[in-house]
Amino acid sequence: MKPGDRLPPLEIPITRTLIVAGAIASRDYQDVHHDPDLARQKGSPDIFMNILTTNGLVGRYITDHFGPRAELRRVAIRLGAPNHPGDTMVLTGAVEEVDGDTVTVRVVGANDLGEHVTGTVTVRVPA
């Protein structure tokens, strides 16, 4: 790996089940993540994915690429456009820095509304 190398994209279909299961698994019981009517009352067209689910998907993207020995050292993300049921989020990544067995990757996850998540992930890949 060297700076500028790109990771292959990963398409993730955003289903209602993924959104609700991710919210439950992360103990995020906010109604906007499971109740469409209450989400609409609060101005959203439907339920939407929470940041902890997004964080997990970003981590999965990196560890799927770097393999089972990969150790996530730092995940710093920011949310943008929401992920709603029926969307497809495409994760892409580019290597920013390599320091020995540690790699920093710039990650972007986008859907039809724009960038859902942006950030960097630092991963250690032992030899």
mmCIF file with all atom_site columns, N, CA and C in Angstrom, residues 5-79:
data_model
loop_
_atom_site.group_PDB
_atom_site.id
_atom_site.type_symbol
_atom_site.label_atom_id
_atom_site.label_alt_id
_atom_site.label_comp_id
_atom_site.label_asym_id
_atom_site.label_entity_id
_atom_site.label_seq_id
_atom_site.pdbx_PDB_ins_code
_atom_site.Cartn_x
_atom_site.Cartn_y
_atom_site.Cartn_z
_atom_site.occupancy
_atom_site.B_iso_or_equiv
_atom_site.pdbx_formal_charge
_atom_site.auth_seq_id
_atom_site.auth_comp_id
_atom_site.auth_asym_id
_atom_site.auth_atom_id
_atom_site.pdbx_PDB_model_num
ATOM 1   N N  . ASP A 1 5  ? -3.291  4.981   -3.248 1.00 0.00 ? 5  ASP A N  1
ATOM 2   C CA . ASP A 1 5  ? -3.956  3.720   -3.601 1.00 0.00 ? 5  ASP A CA 1
ATOM 3   C C  . ASP A 1 5  ? -5.425  3.793   -3.207 1.00 0.00 ? 5  ASP A C  1
ATOM 4   N N  . ARG A 1 6  ? -6.265  3.259   -4.076 1.00 0.00 ? 6  ARG A N  1
ATOM 5   C CA . ARG A 1 6  ? -7.708  3.270   -3.816 1.00 0.00 ? 6  ARG A CA 1
ATOM 6   C C  . ARG A 1 6  ? -8.200  1.881   -3.431 1.00 0.00 ? 6  ARG A C  1
ATOM 7   N N  . LEU A 1 7  ? -9.116  1.864   -2.473 1.00 0.00 ? 7  LEU A N  1
ATOM 8   C CA . LEU A 1 7  ? -9.791  0.626   -2.102 1.00 0.00 ? 7  LEU A CA 1
ATOM 9   C C  . LEU A 1 7  ? -10.961 0.425   -3.056 1.00 0.00 ? 7  LEU A C  1
ATOM 10  N N  . PRO A 1 8  ? -11.325 -0.818  -3.342 1.00 0.00 ? 8  PRO A N  1
ATOM 11  C CA . PRO A 1 8  ? -12.489 -1.029  -4.205 1.00 0.00 ? 8  PRO A CA 1
ATOM 12  C C  . PRO A 1 8  ? -13.760 -0.555  -3.514 1.00 0.00 ? 8  PRO A C  1
ATOM 13  N N  . PRO A 1 9  ? -14.710 -0.043  -4.280 1.00 0.00 ? 9  PRO A N  1
ATOM 14  C CA . PRO A 1 9  ? -15.961 0.421   -3.663 1.00 0.00 ? 9  PRO A CA 1
ATOM 15  C C  . PRO A 1 9  ? -16.770 -0.742  -3.094 1.00 0.00 ? 9  PRO A C  1
ATOM 16  N N  . LEU A 1 10 ? -17.577 -0.425  -2.090 1.00 0.00 ? 10 LEU A N  1
ATOM 17  C CA . LEU A 1 10 ? -18.486 -1.397  -1.495 1.00 0.00 ? 10 LEU A CA 1
ATOM 18  C C  . LEU A 1 10 ? -19.880 -0.798  -1.494 1.00 0.00 ? 10 LEU A C  1
ATOM 19  N N  . GLU A 1 11 ? -20.819 -1.461  -2.180 1.00 0.00 ? 11 GLU A N  1
ATOM 20  C CA . GLU A 1 11 ? -22.210 -1.015  -2.208 1.00 0.00 ? 11 GLU A CA 1
ATOM 21  C C  . GLU A 1 11 ? -22.973 -1.686  -1.086 1.00 0.00 ? 11 GLU A C  1
ATOM 22  N N  . ILE A 1 12 ? -23.674 -0.890  -0.294 1.00 0.00 ? 12 ILE A N  1
ATOM 23  C CA . ILE A 1 12 ? -24.469 -1.414  0.811  1.00 0.00 ? 12 ILE A CA 1
ATOM 24  C C  . ILE A 1 12 ? -25.922 -0.973  0.620  1.00 0.00 ? 12 ILE A C  1
ATOM 25  N N  . PRO A 1 13 ? -26.828 -1.931  0.333  1.00 0.00 ? 13 PRO A N  1
ATOM 26  C CA . PRO A 1 13 ? -28.243 -1.577  0.250  1.00 0.00 ? 13 PRO A CA 1
ATOM 27  C C  . PRO A 1 13 ? -28.749 -1.184  1.645  1.00 0.00 ? 13 PRO A C  1
ATOM 28  N N  . ILE A 1 14 ? -29.403 -0.050  1.732  1.00 0.00 ? 14 ILE A N  1
ATOM 29  C CA . ILE A 1 14 ? -29.926 0.427   3.010  1.00 0.00 ? 14 ILE A CA 1
ATOM 30  C C  . ILE A 1 14 ? -31.375 -0.035  3.128  1.00 0.00 ? 14 ILE A C  1
ATOM 31  N N  . THR A 1 15 ? -31.573 -1.031  3.958  1.00 0.00 ? 15 THR A N  1
ATOM 32  C CA . THR A 1 15 ? -32.911 -1.573  4.156  1.00 0.00 ? 15 THR A CA 1
ATOM 33  C C  . THR A 1 15 ? -33.474 -1.083  5.488  1.00 0.00 ? 15 THR A C  1
ATOM 34  N N  . ARG A 1 16 ? -34.761 -1.165  5.595  1.00 0.00 ? 16 ARG A N  1
ATOM 35  C CA . ARG A 1 16 ? -35.430 -0.828  6.855  1.00 0.00 ? 16 ARG A CA 1
ATOM 36  C C  . ARG A 1 16 ? -34.898 -1.726  7.974  1.00 0.00 ? 16 ARG A C  1
ATOM 37  N N  . THR A 1 17 ? -34.707 -3.006  7.666  1.00 0.00 ? 17 THR A N  1
ATOM 38  C CA . THR A 1 17 ? -34.192 -3.955  8.655  1.00 0.00 ? 17 THR A CA 1
ATOM 39  C C  . THR A 1 17 ? -32.795 -3.563  9.124  1.00 0.00 ? 17 THR A C  1
ATOM 40  N N  . LEU A 1 18 ? -31.910 -3.185  8.200  1.00 0.00 ? 18 LEU A N  1
ATOM 41  C CA . LEU A 1 18 ? -30.560 -2.762  8.575  1.00 0.00 ? 18 LEU A CA 1
ATOM 42  C C  . LEU A 1 18 ? -30.609 -1.553  9.507  1.00 0.00 ? 18 LEU A C  1
ATOM 43  N N  . ILE A 1 19 ? -31.436 -0.579  9.197  1.00 0.00 ? 19 ILE A N  1
ATOM 44  C CA . ILE A 1 19 ? -31.532 0.629   10.018 1.00 0.00 ? 19 ILE A CA 1
ATOM 45  C C  . ILE A 1 19 ? -32.032 0.299   11.421 1.00 0.00 ? 19 ILE A C  1
ATOM 46  N N  . VAL A 1 20 ? -33.128 -0.463  11.493 1.00 0.00 ? 20 VAL A N  1
ATOM 47  C CA . VAL A 1 20 ? -33.724 -0.788  12.794 1.00 0.00 ? 20 VAL A CA 1
ATOM 48  C C  . VAL A 1 20 ? -32.803 -1.714  13.594 1.00 0.00 ? 20 VAL A C  1
ATOM 49  N N  . ALA A 1 21 ? -32.260 -2.736  12.953 1.00 0.00 ? 21 ALA A N  1
ATOM 50  C CA . ALA A 1 21 ? -31.373 -3.675  13.659 1.00 0.00 ? 21 ALA A CA 1
ATOM 51  C C  . ALA A 1 21 ? -30.120 -2.964  14.179 1.00 0.00 ? 21 ALA A C  1
ATOM 52  N N  . GLY A 1 22 ? -29.568 -2.063  13.378 1.00 0.00 ? 22 GLY A N  1
ATOM 53  C CA . GLY A 1 22 ? -28.393 -1.316  13.818 1.00 0.00 ? 22 GLY A CA 1
ATOM 54  C C  . GLY A 1 22 ? -28.696 -0.428  15.010 1.00 0.00 ? 22 GLY A C  1
ATOM 55  N N  . ALA A 1 23 ? -29.857 0.197   15.000 1.00 0.00 ? 23 ALA A N  1
ATOM 56  C CA . ALA A 1 23 ? -30.245 1.042   16.131 1.00 0.00 ? 23 ALA A CA 1
ATOM 57  C C  . ALA A 1 23 ? -30.450 0.196   17.393 1.00 0.00 ? 23 ALA A C  1
ATOM 58  N N  . ILE A 1 24 ? -31.107 -0.936  17.256 1.00 0.00 ? 24 ILE A N  1
ATOM 59  C CA . ILE A 1 24 ? -31.331 -1.803  18.415 1.00 0.00 ? 24 ILE A CA 1
ATOM 60  C C  . ILE A 1 24 ? -30.002 -2.343  18.942 1.00 0.00 ? 24 ILE A C  1
ATOM 61  N N  . ALA A 1 25 ? -29.145 -2.805  18.032 1.00 0.00 ? 25 ALA A N  1
ATOM 62  C CA . ALA A 1 25 ? -27.860 -3.378  18.450 1.00 0.00 ? 25 ALA A CA 1
ATOM 63  C C  . ALA A 1 25 ? -26.991 -2.361  19.188 1.00 0.00 ? 25 ALA A C  1
ATOM 64  N N  . SER A 1 26 ? -27.131 -1.091  18.841 1.00 0.00 ? 26 SER A N  1
ATOM 65  C CA . SER A 1 26 ? -26.330 -0.054  19.491 1.00 0.00 ? 26 SER A CA 1
ATOM 66  C C  . SER A 1 26 ? -27.102 0.672   20.601 1.00 0.00 ? 26 SER A C  1
ATOM 67  N N  . ARG A 1 27 ? -28.265 0.103   20.951 1.00 0.00 ? 27 ARG A N  1
ATOM 68  C CA . ARG A 1 27 ? -29.106 0.642   22.030 1.00 0.00 ? 27 ARG A CA 1
ATOM 69  C C  . ARG A 1 27 ? -29.538 2.087   21.793 1.00 0.00 ? 27 ARG A C  1
ATOM 70  N N  . ASP A 1 28 ? -29.749 2.413   20.538 1.00 0.00 ? 28 ASP A N  1
ATOM 71  C CA . ASP A 1 28 ? -30.216 3.748   20.169 1.00 0.00 ? 28 ASP A CA 1
ATOM 72  C C  . ASP A 1 28 ? -31.706 3.638   19.875 1.00 0.00 ? 28 ASP A C  1
ATOM 73  N N  . TYR A 1 29 ? -32.520 3.940   20.873 1.00 0.00 ? 29 TYR A N  1
ATOM 74  C CA . TYR A 1 29 ? -33.961 3.761   20.749 1.00 0.00 ? 29 TYR A CA 1
ATOM 75  C C  . TYR A 1 29 ? -34.684 5.032   20.300 1.00 0.00 ? 29 TYR A C  1
ATOM 76  N N  . GLN A 1 30 ? -33.965 5.989   19.728 1.00 0.00 ? 30 GLN A N  1
ATOM 77  C CA . GLN A 1 30 ? -34.605 7.200   19.218 1.00 0.00 ? 30 GLN A CA 1
ATOM 78  C C  . GLN A 1 30 ? -35.630 6.796   18.162 1.00 0.00 ? 30 GLN A C  1
ATOM 79  N N  . ASP A 1 31 ? -36.817 7.363   18.272 1.00 0.00 ? 31 ASP A N  1
ATOM 80  C CA . ASP A 1 31 ? -37.913 6.967   17.379 1.00 0.00 ? 31 ASP A CA 1
ATOM 81  C C  . ASP A 1 31 ? -37.611 7.200   15.901 1.00 0.00 ? 31 ASP A C  1
ATOM 82  N N  . VAL A 1 32 ? -36.751 8.143   15.569 1.00 0.00 ? 32 VAL A N  1
ATOM 83  C CA . VAL A 1 32 ? -36.438 8.433   14.163 1.00 0.00 ? 32 VAL A CA 1
ATOM 84  C C  . VAL A 1 32 ? -35.701 7.279   13.480 1.00 0.00 ? 32 VAL A C  1
ATOM 85  N N  . HIS A 1 33 ? -35.251 6.300   14.264 1.00 0.00 ? 33 HIS A N  1
ATOM 86  C CA . HIS A 1 33 ? -34.540 5.145   13.704 1.00 0.00 ? 33 HIS A CA 1
ATOM 87  C C  . HIS A 1 33 ? -35.422 3.906   13.581 1.00 0.00 ? 33 HIS A C  1
ATOM 88  N N  . HIS A 1 34 ? -36.712 4.004   14.008 1.00 0.00 ? 34 HIS A N  1
ATOM 89  C CA . HIS A 1 34 ? -37.567 2.825   13.893 1.00 0.00 ? 34 HIS A CA 1
ATOM 90  C C  . HIS A 1 34 ? -39.038 3.128   13.639 1.00 0.00 ? 34 HIS A C  1
ATOM 91  N N  . ASP A 1 35 ? -39.487 4.358   13.826 1.00 0.00 ? 35 ASP A N  1
ATOM 92  C CA . ASP A 1 35 ? -40.907 4.678   13.676 1.00 0.00 ? 35 ASP A CA 1
ATOM 93  C C  . ASP A 1 35 ? -41.102 5.684   12.536 1.00 0.00 ? 35 ASP A C  1
ATOM 94  N N  . PRO A 1 36 ? -41.546 5.219   11.369 1.00 0.00 ? 36 PRO A N  1
ATOM 95  C CA . PRO A 1 36 ? -41.688 6.121   10.224 1.00 0.00 ? 36 PRO A CA 1
ATOM 96  C C  . PRO A 1 36 ? -42.612 7.303   10.472 1.00 0.00 ? 36 PRO A C  1
ATOM 97  N N  . ASP A 1 37 ? -43.728 7.078   11.173 1.00 0.00 ? 37 ASP A N  1
ATOM 98  C CA . ASP A 1 37 ? -44.666 8.175   11.412 1.00 0.00 ? 37 ASP A CA 1
ATOM 99  C C  . ASP A 1 37 ? -44.038 9.264   12.279 1.00 0.00 ? 37 ASP A C  1
ATOM 100 N N  . LEU A 1 38 ? -43.369 8.870   13.346 1.00 0.00 ? 38 LEU A N  1
ATOM 101 C CA . LEU A 1 38 ? -42.721 9.871   14.208 1.00 0.00 ? 38 LEU A CA 1
ATOM 102 C C  . LEU A 1 38 ? -41.541 10.531  13.508 1.00 0.00 ? 38 LEU A C  1
ATOM 103 N N  . ALA A 1 39 ? -40.836 9.790   12.663 1.00 0.00 ? 39 ALA A N  1
ATOM 104 C CA . ALA A 1 39 ? -39.745 10.389  11.889 1.00 0.00 ? 39 ALA A CA 1
ATOM 105 C C  . ALA A 1 39 ? -40.303 11.478  10.964 1.00 0.00 ? 39 ALA A C  1
ATOM 106 N N  . ARG A 1 40 ? -41.450 11.192  10.333 1.00 0.00 ? 40 ARG A N  1
ATOM 107 C CA . ARG A 1 40 ? -42.069 12.183  9.443  1.00 0.00 ? 40 ARG A CA 1
ATOM 108 C C  . ARG A 1 40 ? -42.557 13.403  10.223 1.00 0.00 ? 40 ARG A C  1
ATOM 109 N N  . GLN A 1 41 ? -43.110 13.167  11.428 1.00 0.00 ? 41 GLN A N  1
ATOM 110 C CA . GLN A 1 41 ? -43.549 14.290  12.259 1.00 0.00 ? 41 GLN A CA 1
ATOM 111 C C  . GLN A 1 41 ? -42.383 15.208  12.608 1.00 0.00 ? 41 GLN A C  1
ATOM 112 N N  . LYS A 1 42 ? -41.185 14.651  12.652 1.00 0.00 ? 42 LYS A N  1
ATOM 113 C CA . LYS A 1 42 ? -39.992 15.431  12.996 1.00 0.00 ? 42 LYS A CA 1
ATOM 114 C C  . LYS A 1 42 ? -39.280 15.969  11.755 1.00 0.00 ? 42 LYS A C  1
ATOM 115 N N  . GLY A 1 43 ? -39.909 15.818  10.576 1.00 0.00 ? 43 GLY A N  1
ATOM 116 C CA . GLY A 1 43 ? -39.384 16.441  9.369  1.00 0.00 ? 43 GLY A CA 1
ATOM 117 C C  . GLY A 1 43 ? -38.591 15.552  8.429  1.00 0.00 ? 43 GLY A C  1
ATOM 118 N N  . SER A 1 44 ? -38.455 14.279  8.743  1.00 0.00 ? 44 SER A N  1
ATOM 119 C CA . SER A 1 44 ? -37.722 13.362  7.874  1.00 0.00 ? 44 SER A CA 1
ATOM 120 C C  . SER A 1 44 ? -38.720 12.624  6.983  1.00 0.00 ? 44 SER A C  1
ATOM 121 N N  . PRO A 1 45 ? -38.344 12.290  5.756  1.00 0.00 ? 45 PRO A N  1
ATOM 122 C CA . PRO A 1 45 ? -39.281 11.554  4.907  1.00 0.00 ? 45 PRO A CA 1
ATOM 123 C C  . PRO A 1 45 ? -39.493 10.104  5.356  1.00 0.00 ? 45 PRO A C  1
ATOM 124 N N  . ASP A 1 46 ? -38.611 9.588   6.208  1.00 0.00 ? 46 ASP A N  1
ATOM 125 C CA . ASP A 1 46 ? -38.711 8.206   6.687  1.00 0.00 ? 46 ASP A CA 1
ATOM 126 C C  . ASP A 1 46 ? -37.705 8.052   7.824  1.00 0.00 ? 46 ASP A C  1
ATOM 127 N N  . ILE A 1 47 ? -37.607 6.838   8.369  1.00 0.00 ? 47 ILE A N  1
ATOM 128 C CA . ILE A 1 47 ? -36.579 6.584   9.376  1.00 0.00 ? 47 ILE A CA 1
ATOM 129 C C  . ILE A 1 47 ? -35.209 6.736   8.714  1.00 0.00 ? 47 ILE A C  1
ATOM 130 N N  . PHE A 1 48 ? -34.168 6.898   9.537  1.00 0.00 ? 48 PHE A N  1
ATOM 131 C CA . PHE A 1 48 ? -32.825 7.027   8.981  1.00 0.00 ? 48 PHE A CA 1
ATOM 132 C C  . PHE A 1 48 ? -31.801 6.357   9.885  1.00 0.00 ? 48 PHE A C  1
ATOM 133 N N  . MET A 1 49 ? -30.675 5.989   9.285  1.00 0.00 ? 49 MET A N  1
ATOM 134 C CA . MET A 1 49 ? -29.614 5.248   9.955  1.00 0.00 ? 49 MET A CA 1
ATOM 135 C C  . MET A 1 49 ? -28.932 6.101   11.015 1.00 0.00 ? 49 MET A C  1
ATOM 136 N N  . ASN A 1 50 ? -28.559 5.457   12.130 1.00 0.00 ? 50 ASN A N  1
ATOM 137 C CA . ASN A 1 50 ? -27.838 6.184   13.176 1.00 0.00 ? 50 ASN A CA 1
ATOM 138 C C  . ASN A 1 50 ? -26.324 6.124   12.945 1.00 0.00 ? 50 ASN A C  1
ATOM 139 N N  . ILE A 1 51 ? -25.604 6.994   13.622 1.00 0.00 ? 51 ILE A N  1
ATOM 140 C CA . ILE A 1 51 ? -24.160 7.105   13.416 1.00 0.00 ? 51 ILE A CA 1
ATOM 141 C C  . ILE A 1 51 ? -23.414 5.848   13.853 1.00 0.00 ? 51 ILE A C  1
ATOM 142 N N  . LEU A 1 52 ? -23.919 5.137   14.859 1.00 0.00 ? 52 LEU A N  1
ATOM 143 C CA . LEU A 1 52 ? -23.211 3.942   15.315 1.00 0.00 ? 52 LEU A CA 1
ATOM 144 C C  . LEU A 1 52 ? -23.265 2.829   14.268 1.00 0.00 ? 52 LEU A C  1
ATOM 145 N N  . THR A 1 53 ? -24.367 2.717   13.559 1.00 0.00 ? 53 THR A N  1
ATOM 146 C CA . THR A 1 53 ? -24.449 1.743   12.471 1.00 0.00 ? 53 THR A CA 1
ATOM 147 C C  . THR A 1 53 ? -23.495 2.143   11.353 1.00 0.00 ? 53 THR A C  1
ATOM 148 N N  . THR A 1 54 ? -23.493 3.417   11.014 1.00 0.00 ? 54 THR A N  1
ATOM 149 C CA . THR A 1 54 ? -22.564 3.909   9.996  1.00 0.00 ? 54 THR A CA 1
ATOM 150 C C  . THR A 1 54 ? -21.122 3.621   10.400 1.00 0.00 ? 54 THR A C  1
ATOM 151 N N  . ASN A 1 55 ? -20.793 3.897   11.659 1.00 0.00 ? 55 ASN A N  1
ATOM 152 C CA . ASN A 1 55 ? -19.436 3.647   12.160 1.00 0.00 ? 55 ASN A CA 1
ATOM 153 C C  . ASN A 1 55 ? -19.058 2.171   11.977 1.00 0.00 ? 55 ASN A C  1
ATOM 154 N N  . GLY A 1 56 ? -19.995 1.279   12.297 1.00 0.00 ? 56 GLY A N  1
ATOM 155 C CA . GLY A 1 56 ? -19.743 -0.146  12.126 1.00 0.00 ? 56 GLY A CA 1
ATOM 156 C C  . GLY A 1 56 ? -19.537 -0.528  10.672 1.00 0.00 ? 56 GLY A C  1
ATOM 157 N N  . LEU A 1 57 ? -20.304 0.062   9.773  1.00 0.00 ? 57 LEU A N  1
ATOM 158 C CA . LEU A 1 57 ? -20.157 -0.245  8.350  1.00 0.00 ? 57 LEU A CA 1
ATOM 159 C C  . LEU A 1 57 ? -18.829 0.266   7.800  1.00 0.00 ? 57 LEU A C  1
ATOM 160 N N  . VAL A 1 58 ? -18.399 1.423   8.273  1.00 0.00 ? 58 VAL A N  1
ATOM 161 C CA . VAL A 1 58 ? -17.087 1.946   7.871  1.00 0.00 ? 58 VAL A CA 1
ATOM 162 C C  . VAL A 1 58 ? -15.988 1.006   8.361  1.00 0.00 ? 58 VAL A C  1
ATOM 163 N N  . GLY A 1 59 ? -16.086 0.565   9.617  1.00 0.00 ? 59 GLY A N  1
ATOM 164 C CA . GLY A 1 59 ? -15.108 -0.379  10.152 1.00 0.00 ? 59 GLY A CA 1
ATOM 165 C C  . GLY A 1 59 ? -15.088 -1.669  9.358  1.00 0.00 ? 59 GLY A C  1
ATOM 166 N N  . ARG A 1 60 ? -16.260 -2.170  9.011  1.00 0.00 ? 60 ARG A N  1
ATOM 167 C CA . ARG A 1 60 ? -16.357 -3.393  8.200  1.00 0.00 ? 60 ARG A CA 1
ATOM 168 C C  . ARG A 1 60 ? -15.681 -3.209  6.851  1.00 0.00 ? 60 ARG A C  1
ATOM 169 N N  . TYR A 1 61 ? -15.893 -2.061  6.230  1.00 0.00 ? 61 TYR A N  1
ATOM 170 C CA . TYR A 1 61 ? -15.291 -1.771  4.929  1.00 0.00 ? 61 TYR A CA 1
ATOM 171 C C  . TYR A 1 61 ? -13.767 -1.890  5.010  1.00 0.00 ? 61 TYR A C  1
ATOM 172 N N  . ILE A 1 62 ? -13.209 -1.322  6.051  1.00 0.00 ? 62 ILE A N  1
ATOM 173 C CA . ILE A 1 62 ? -11.751 -1.341  6.209  1.00 0.00 ? 62 ILE A CA 1
ATOM 174 C C  . ILE A 1 62 ? -11.254 -2.749  6.543  1.00 0.00 ? 62 ILE A C  1
ATOM 175 N N  . THR A 1 63 ? -11.871 -3.418  7.498  1.00 0.00 ? 63 THR A N  1
ATOM 176 C CA . THR A 1 63 ? -11.384 -4.750  7.882  1.00 0.00 ? 63 THR A CA 1
ATOM 177 C C  . THR A 1 63 ? -11.636 -5.787  6.784  1.00 0.00 ? 63 THR A C  1
ATOM 178 N N  . ASP A 1 64 ? -12.704 -5.647  6.017  1.00 0.00 ? 64 ASP A N  1
ATOM 179 C CA . ASP A 1 64 ? -12.906 -6.548  4.874  1.00 0.00 ? 64 ASP A CA 1
ATOM 180 C C  . ASP A 1 64 ? -11.764 -6.402  3.877  1.00 0.00 ? 64 ASP A C  1
ATOM 181 N N  . HIS A 1 65 ? -11.293 -5.170  3.686  1.00 0.00 ? 65 HIS A N  1
ATOM 182 C CA . HIS A 1 65 ? -10.223 -4.935  2.721  1.00 0.00 ? 65 HIS A CA 1
ATOM 183 C C  . HIS A 1 65 ? -8.864  -5.413  3.242  1.00 0.00 ? 65 HIS A C  1
ATOM 184 N N  . PHE A 1 66 ? -8.552  -5.082  4.494  1.00 0.00 ? 66 PHE A N  1
ATOM 185 C CA . PHE A 1 66 ? -7.217  -5.368  5.031  1.00 0.00 ? 66 PHE A CA 1
ATOM 186 C C  . PHE A 1 66 ? -7.097  -6.749  5.671  1.00 0.00 ? 66 PHE A C  1
ATOM 187 N N  . GLY A 1 67 ? -8.202  -7.436  5.883  1.00 0.00 ? 67 GLY A N  1
ATOM 188 C CA . GLY A 1 67 ? -8.150  -8.814  6.347  1.00 0.00 ? 67 GLY A CA 1
ATOM 189 C C  . GLY A 1 67 ? -8.364  -8.990  7.836  1.00 0.00 ? 67 GLY A C  1
ATOM 190 N N  . PRO A 1 68 ? -8.429  -10.256 8.268  1.00 0.00 ? 68 PRO A N  1
ATOM 191 C CA . PRO A 1 68 ? -8.808  -10.575 9.656  1.00 0.00 ? 68 PRO A CA 1
ATOM 192 C C  . PRO A 1 68 ? -7.796  -10.126 10.710 1.00 0.00 ? 68 PRO A C  1
ATOM 193 N N  . ARG A 1 69 ? -6.577  -9.823  10.314 1.00 0.00 ? 69 ARG A N  1
ATOM 194 C CA . ARG A 1 69 ? -5.581  -9.366  11.287 1.00 0.00 ? 69 ARG A CA 1
ATOM 195 C C  . ARG A 1 69 ? -5.601  -7.843  11.463 1.00 0.00 ? 69 ARG A C  1
ATOM 196 N N  . ALA A 1 70 ? -6.389  -7.162  10.673 1.00 0.00 ? 70 ALA A N  1
ATOM 197 C CA . ALA A 1 70 ? -6.463  -5.702  10.744 1.00 0.00 ? 70 ALA A CA 1
ATOM 198 C C  . ALA A 1 70 ? -6.989  -5.255  12.096 1.00 0.00 ? 70 ALA A C  1
ATOM 199 N N  . GLU A 1 71 ? -6.351  -4.242  12.661 1.00 0.00 ? 71 GLU A N  1
ATOM 200 C CA . GLU A 1 71 ? -6.763  -3.672  13.949 1.00 0.00 ? 71 GLU A CA 1
ATOM 201 C C  . GLU A 1 71 ? -7.124  -2.203  13.740 1.00 0.00 ? 71 GLU A C  1
ATOM 202 N N  . LEU A 1 72 ? -8.387  -1.878  13.951 1.00 0.00 ? 72 LEU A N  1
ATOM 203 C CA . LEU A 1 72 ? -8.793  -0.478  13.838 1.00 0.00 ? 72 LEU A CA 1
ATOM 204 C C  . LEU A 1 72 ? -8.190  0.289   15.009 1.00 0.00 ? 72 LEU A C  1
ATOM 205 N N  . ARG A 1 73 ? -7.446  1.341   14.715 1.00 0.00 ? 73 ARG A N  1
ATOM 206 C CA . ARG A 1 73 ? -6.813  2.148   15.759 1.00 0.00 ? 73 ARG A CA 1
ATOM 207 C C  . ARG A 1 73 ? -7.554  3.446   16.011 1.00 0.00 ? 73 ARG A C  1
ATOM 208 N N  . ARG A 1 74 ? -8.144  3.995   14.959 1.00 0.00 ? 74 ARG A N  1
ATOM 209 C CA . ARG A 1 74 ? -8.879  5.265   15.096 1.00 0.00 ? 74 ARG A CA 1
ATOM 210 C C  . ARG A 1 74 ? -9.884  5.370   13.967 1.00 0.00 ? 74 ARG A C  1
ATOM 211 N N  . VAL A 1 75 ? -11.114 5.709   14.330 1.00 0.00 ? 75 VAL A N  1
ATOM 212 C CA . VAL A 1 75 ? -12.160 5.960   13.343 1.00 0.00 ? 75 VAL A CA 1
ATOM 213 C C  . VAL A 1 75 ? -12.724 7.337   13.657 1.00 0.00 ? 75 VAL A C  1
ATOM 214 N N  . ALA A 1 76 ? -12.560 8.262   12.734 1.00 0.00 ? 76 ALA A N  1
ATOM 215 C CA . ALA A 1 76 ? -13.053 9.630   12.918 1.00 0.00 ? 76 ALA A CA 1
ATOM 216 C C  . ALA A 1 76 ? -13.963 9.955   11.737 1.00 0.00 ? 76 ALA A C  1
ATOM 217 N N  . ILE A 1 77 ? -15.281 9.962   11.993 1.00 0.00 ? 77 ILE A N  1
ATOM 218 C CA . ILE A 1 77 ? -16.231 10.188  10.909 1.00 0.00 ? 77 ILE A CA 1
ATOM 219 C C  . ILE A 1 77 ? -17.177 11.333  11.233 1.00 0.00 ? 77 ILE A C  1
ATOM 220 N N  . ARG A 1 78 ? -17.752 11.855  10.167 1.00 0.00 ? 78 ARG A N  1
ATOM 221 C CA . ARG A 1 78 ? -18.769 12.904  10.272 1.00 0.00 ? 78 ARG A CA 1
ATOM 222 C C  . ARG A 1 78 ? -19.911 12.543  9.337  1.00 0.00 ? 78 ARG A C  1
ATOM 223 N N  . LEU A 1 79 ? -21.133 12.706  9.834  1.00 0.00 ? 79 LEU A N  1
ATOM 224 C CA . LEU A 1 79 ? -22.311 12.406  9.011  1.00 0.00 ? 79 LEU A CA 1
ATOM 225 C C  . LEU A 1 79 ? -22.733 13.612  8.191  1.00 0.00 ? 79 LEU A C  1
#
